[in-house]
Coordinates of C-alpha atoms in Angstrom, one line a residue:
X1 CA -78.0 122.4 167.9
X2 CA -81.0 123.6 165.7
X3 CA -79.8 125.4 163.5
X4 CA -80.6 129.0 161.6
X5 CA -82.1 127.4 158.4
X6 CA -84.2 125.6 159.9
X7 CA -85.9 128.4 162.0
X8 CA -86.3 130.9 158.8
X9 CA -89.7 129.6 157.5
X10 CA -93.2 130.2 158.8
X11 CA -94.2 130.7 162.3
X12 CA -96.5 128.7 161.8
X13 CA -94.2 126.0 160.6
X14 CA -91.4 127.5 163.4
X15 CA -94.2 126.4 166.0
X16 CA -95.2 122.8 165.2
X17 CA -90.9 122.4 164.7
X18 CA -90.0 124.0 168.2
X19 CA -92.6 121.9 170.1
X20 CA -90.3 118.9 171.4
X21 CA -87.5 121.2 171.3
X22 CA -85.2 121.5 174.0
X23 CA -84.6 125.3 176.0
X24 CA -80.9 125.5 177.9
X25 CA -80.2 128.1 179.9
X26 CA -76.9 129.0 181.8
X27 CA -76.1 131.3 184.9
X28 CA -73.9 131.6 187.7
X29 CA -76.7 129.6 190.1
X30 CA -76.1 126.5 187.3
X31 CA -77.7 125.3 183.8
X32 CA -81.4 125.0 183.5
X33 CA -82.9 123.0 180.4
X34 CA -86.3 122.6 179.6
X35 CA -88.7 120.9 176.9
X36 CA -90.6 123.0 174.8
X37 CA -94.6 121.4 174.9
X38 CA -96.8 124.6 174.5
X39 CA -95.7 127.3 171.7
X40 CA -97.5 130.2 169.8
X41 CA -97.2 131.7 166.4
X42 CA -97.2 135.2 165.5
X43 CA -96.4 137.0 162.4
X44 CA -95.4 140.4 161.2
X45 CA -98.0 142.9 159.1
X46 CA -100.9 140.4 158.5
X47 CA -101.6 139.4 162.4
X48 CA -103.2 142.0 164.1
X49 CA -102.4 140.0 167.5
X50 CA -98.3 140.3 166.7
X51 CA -96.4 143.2 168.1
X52 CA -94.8 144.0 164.8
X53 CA -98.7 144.7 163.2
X54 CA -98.1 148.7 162.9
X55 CA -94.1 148.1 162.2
X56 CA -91.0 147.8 163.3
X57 CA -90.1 149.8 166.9
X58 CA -86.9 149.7 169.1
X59 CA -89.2 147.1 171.2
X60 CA -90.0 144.6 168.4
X61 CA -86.7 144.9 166.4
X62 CA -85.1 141.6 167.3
X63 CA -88.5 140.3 165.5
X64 CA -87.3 141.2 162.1
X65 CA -84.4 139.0 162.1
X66 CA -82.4 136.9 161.5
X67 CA -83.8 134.0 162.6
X68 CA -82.7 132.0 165.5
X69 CA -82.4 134.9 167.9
X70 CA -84.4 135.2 171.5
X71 CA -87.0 137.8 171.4
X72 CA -87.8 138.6 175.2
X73 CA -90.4 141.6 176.0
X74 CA -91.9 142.9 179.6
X75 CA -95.9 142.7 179.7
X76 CA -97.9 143.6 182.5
X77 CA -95.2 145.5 184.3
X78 CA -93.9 142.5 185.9
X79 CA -93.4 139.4 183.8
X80 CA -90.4 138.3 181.0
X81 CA -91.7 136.3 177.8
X82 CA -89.2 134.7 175.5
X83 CA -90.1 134.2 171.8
X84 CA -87.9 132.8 169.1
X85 CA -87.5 134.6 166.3
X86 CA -88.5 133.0 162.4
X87 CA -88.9 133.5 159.1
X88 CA -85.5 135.2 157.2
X89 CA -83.8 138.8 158.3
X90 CA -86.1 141.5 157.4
X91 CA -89.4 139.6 157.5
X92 CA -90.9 139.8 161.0
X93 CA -92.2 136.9 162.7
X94 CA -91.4 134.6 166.3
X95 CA -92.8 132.2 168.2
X96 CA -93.7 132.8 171.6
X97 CA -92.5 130.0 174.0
X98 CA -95.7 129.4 176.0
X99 CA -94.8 126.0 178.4
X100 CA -92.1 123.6 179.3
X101 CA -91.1 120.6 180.9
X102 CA -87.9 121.3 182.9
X103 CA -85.0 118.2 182.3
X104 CA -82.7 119.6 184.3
X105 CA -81.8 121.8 186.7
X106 CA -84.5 120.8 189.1
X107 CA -83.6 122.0 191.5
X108 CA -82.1 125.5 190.8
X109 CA -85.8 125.9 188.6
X110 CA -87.3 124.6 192.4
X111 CA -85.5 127.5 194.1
X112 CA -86.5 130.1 191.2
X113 CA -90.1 128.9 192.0
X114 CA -90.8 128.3 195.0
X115 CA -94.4 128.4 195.0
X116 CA -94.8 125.8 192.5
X117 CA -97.0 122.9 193.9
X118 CA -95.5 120.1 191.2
X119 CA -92.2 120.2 188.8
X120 CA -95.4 120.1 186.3
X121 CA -95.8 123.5 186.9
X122 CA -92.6 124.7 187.2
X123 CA -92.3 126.1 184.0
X124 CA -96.3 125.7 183.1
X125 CA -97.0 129.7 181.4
X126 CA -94.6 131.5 179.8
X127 CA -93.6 133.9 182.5
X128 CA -92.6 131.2 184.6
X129 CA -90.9 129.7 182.0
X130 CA -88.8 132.3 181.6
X131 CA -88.7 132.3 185.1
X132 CA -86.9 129.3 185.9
X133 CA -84.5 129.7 182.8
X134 CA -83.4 132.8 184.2
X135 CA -84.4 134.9 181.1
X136 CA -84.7 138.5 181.3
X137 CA -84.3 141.9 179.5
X138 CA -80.4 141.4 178.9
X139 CA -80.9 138.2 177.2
X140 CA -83.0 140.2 174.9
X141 CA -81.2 139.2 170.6
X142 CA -79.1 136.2 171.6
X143 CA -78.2 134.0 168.6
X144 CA -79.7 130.8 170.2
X145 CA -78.4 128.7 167.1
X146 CA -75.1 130.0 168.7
X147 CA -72.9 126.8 170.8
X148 CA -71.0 129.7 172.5
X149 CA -74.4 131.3 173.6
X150 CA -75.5 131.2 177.2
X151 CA -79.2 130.5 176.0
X152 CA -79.3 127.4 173.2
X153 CA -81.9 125.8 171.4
X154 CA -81.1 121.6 171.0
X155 CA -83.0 119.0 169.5
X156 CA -85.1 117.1 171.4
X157 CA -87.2 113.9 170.1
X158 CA -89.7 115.1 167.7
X159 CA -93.3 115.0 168.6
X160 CA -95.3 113.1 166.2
X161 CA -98.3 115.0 164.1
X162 CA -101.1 113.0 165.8
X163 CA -99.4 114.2 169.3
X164 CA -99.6 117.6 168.2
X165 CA -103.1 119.9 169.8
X166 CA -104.1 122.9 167.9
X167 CA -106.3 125.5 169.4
X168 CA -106.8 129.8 169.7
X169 CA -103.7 131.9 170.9
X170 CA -103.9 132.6 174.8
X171 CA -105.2 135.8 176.7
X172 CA -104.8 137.5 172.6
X173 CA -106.5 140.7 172.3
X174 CA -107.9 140.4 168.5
X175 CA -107.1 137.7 165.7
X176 CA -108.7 135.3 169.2
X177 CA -109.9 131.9 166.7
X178 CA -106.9 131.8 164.9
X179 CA -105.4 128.4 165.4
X180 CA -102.2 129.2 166.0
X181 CA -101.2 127.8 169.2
X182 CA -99.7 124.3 169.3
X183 CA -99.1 121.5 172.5
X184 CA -97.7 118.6 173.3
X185 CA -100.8 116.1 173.7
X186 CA -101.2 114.9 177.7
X187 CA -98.4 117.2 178.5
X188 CA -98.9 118.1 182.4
X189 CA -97.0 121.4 181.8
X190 CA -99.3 123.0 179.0
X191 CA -100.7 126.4 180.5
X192 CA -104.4 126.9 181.1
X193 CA -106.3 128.7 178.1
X194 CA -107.6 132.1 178.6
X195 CA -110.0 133.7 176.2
X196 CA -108.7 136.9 174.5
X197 CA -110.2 140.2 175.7
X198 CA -111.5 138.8 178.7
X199 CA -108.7 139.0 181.2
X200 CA -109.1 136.3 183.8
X201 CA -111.9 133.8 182.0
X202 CA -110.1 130.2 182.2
X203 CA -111.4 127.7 179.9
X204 CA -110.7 124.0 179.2
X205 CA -107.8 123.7 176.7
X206 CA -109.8 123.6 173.7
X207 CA -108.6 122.0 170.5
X208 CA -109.9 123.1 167.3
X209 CA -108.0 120.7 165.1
X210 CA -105.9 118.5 167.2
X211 CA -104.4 116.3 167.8
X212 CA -103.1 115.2 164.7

């Protein structure tokens, strides 16, 4: 298990920590577990791109801590995203869980996308991430550092610094060439980049100072 501590630093620092990380899910349909190999970070009062900017709200409360906990908001009126939360209770800040590779639970993450052309892009986006984990509204504040929980983040094998990409947050509004967005280098499951404020525009993944 990954443990509390080691989740209450900077997002920044969450990010680069979580990538490599593994994502387990359990439901009635069966267990899903994934990879974590595309993250983003977002703080509290100093990033205008974070939903905690103007303060805290009865949506972004589970962003102010403690540590360790699921953060999972509706966007778009249709799609789940699942963040975990850092830095120590008080202090906003979480990590939005962008792409995975799924491990297990193939199949059940097969049935819960059907439309997927490759198990690549199963869980490729964070909406289908959450997706074929299961994740939505109710999981909303689970203590993932928890064994009992029904959502647990394990450690995985670490990804080395020079496998590590850095580039711009996805799709982000303002605050859109702030590196803060980290991947697992040749990783078949990272999401396509889309430049903020221009809904739809795909790009290559760029990589401002990755990998290293």
């Amino acid at each position: 298990m990954i443990s509390r501590d080691e989740l209450a630093v900077d997002p920044v620092d969450a990010a680069r920590f979580l990538l490599g990380a593994h994502l387990e899910a359990d439901s009635p349909e069966g267990r899903v577990r994934a990879r974590i190999v595309e993250v983003e970070a977002y703080r509290g009062g100093d990033d205008p791109a974070s939903h905690c900017y103007r303060g805290r709200t009865p949506r972004n409360e589970v962003m102010f801590g403690p540590a360790g906990h699921l953060y999972v908001y509706f966007v778009y009126g249709m799609h789940f995203c699942a963040n975990v939360v850092a830095l120590t209770d008080g202090v906003p800040g979480a990590v939005l869980l962008r792409a995975a590779e799924i491990i297990e639970g193939v199949d059940l993450a097969r049935v819960r996308r059907p439309n997927a052309r490759s198990d690549a892009e199963l869980a490729k986006g964070p909406a289908r991430l959450t997706g074929v984990l299961g994740l939505d509204r109710a999981h909303n504040g689970l203590n993932l550092t928890d064994p009992s929980s029904p959502v647990r983040l394990l450690l995985g094998e670490r990804v080395p610094p020079e496998g590590v990409c850095v580039g711009p947050r996805v799709g982000v509004a303002v605050a859109v060439d702030i590196p803060w967005r980290f991947w697992v280098d040749g990783s078949k499951s990272v999401s396509a980049y889309r430049l903020g404020g221009k809904r739809g525009q795909v790009r290559d993944v760029p990589t401002i100072s990755g990998p290293r």
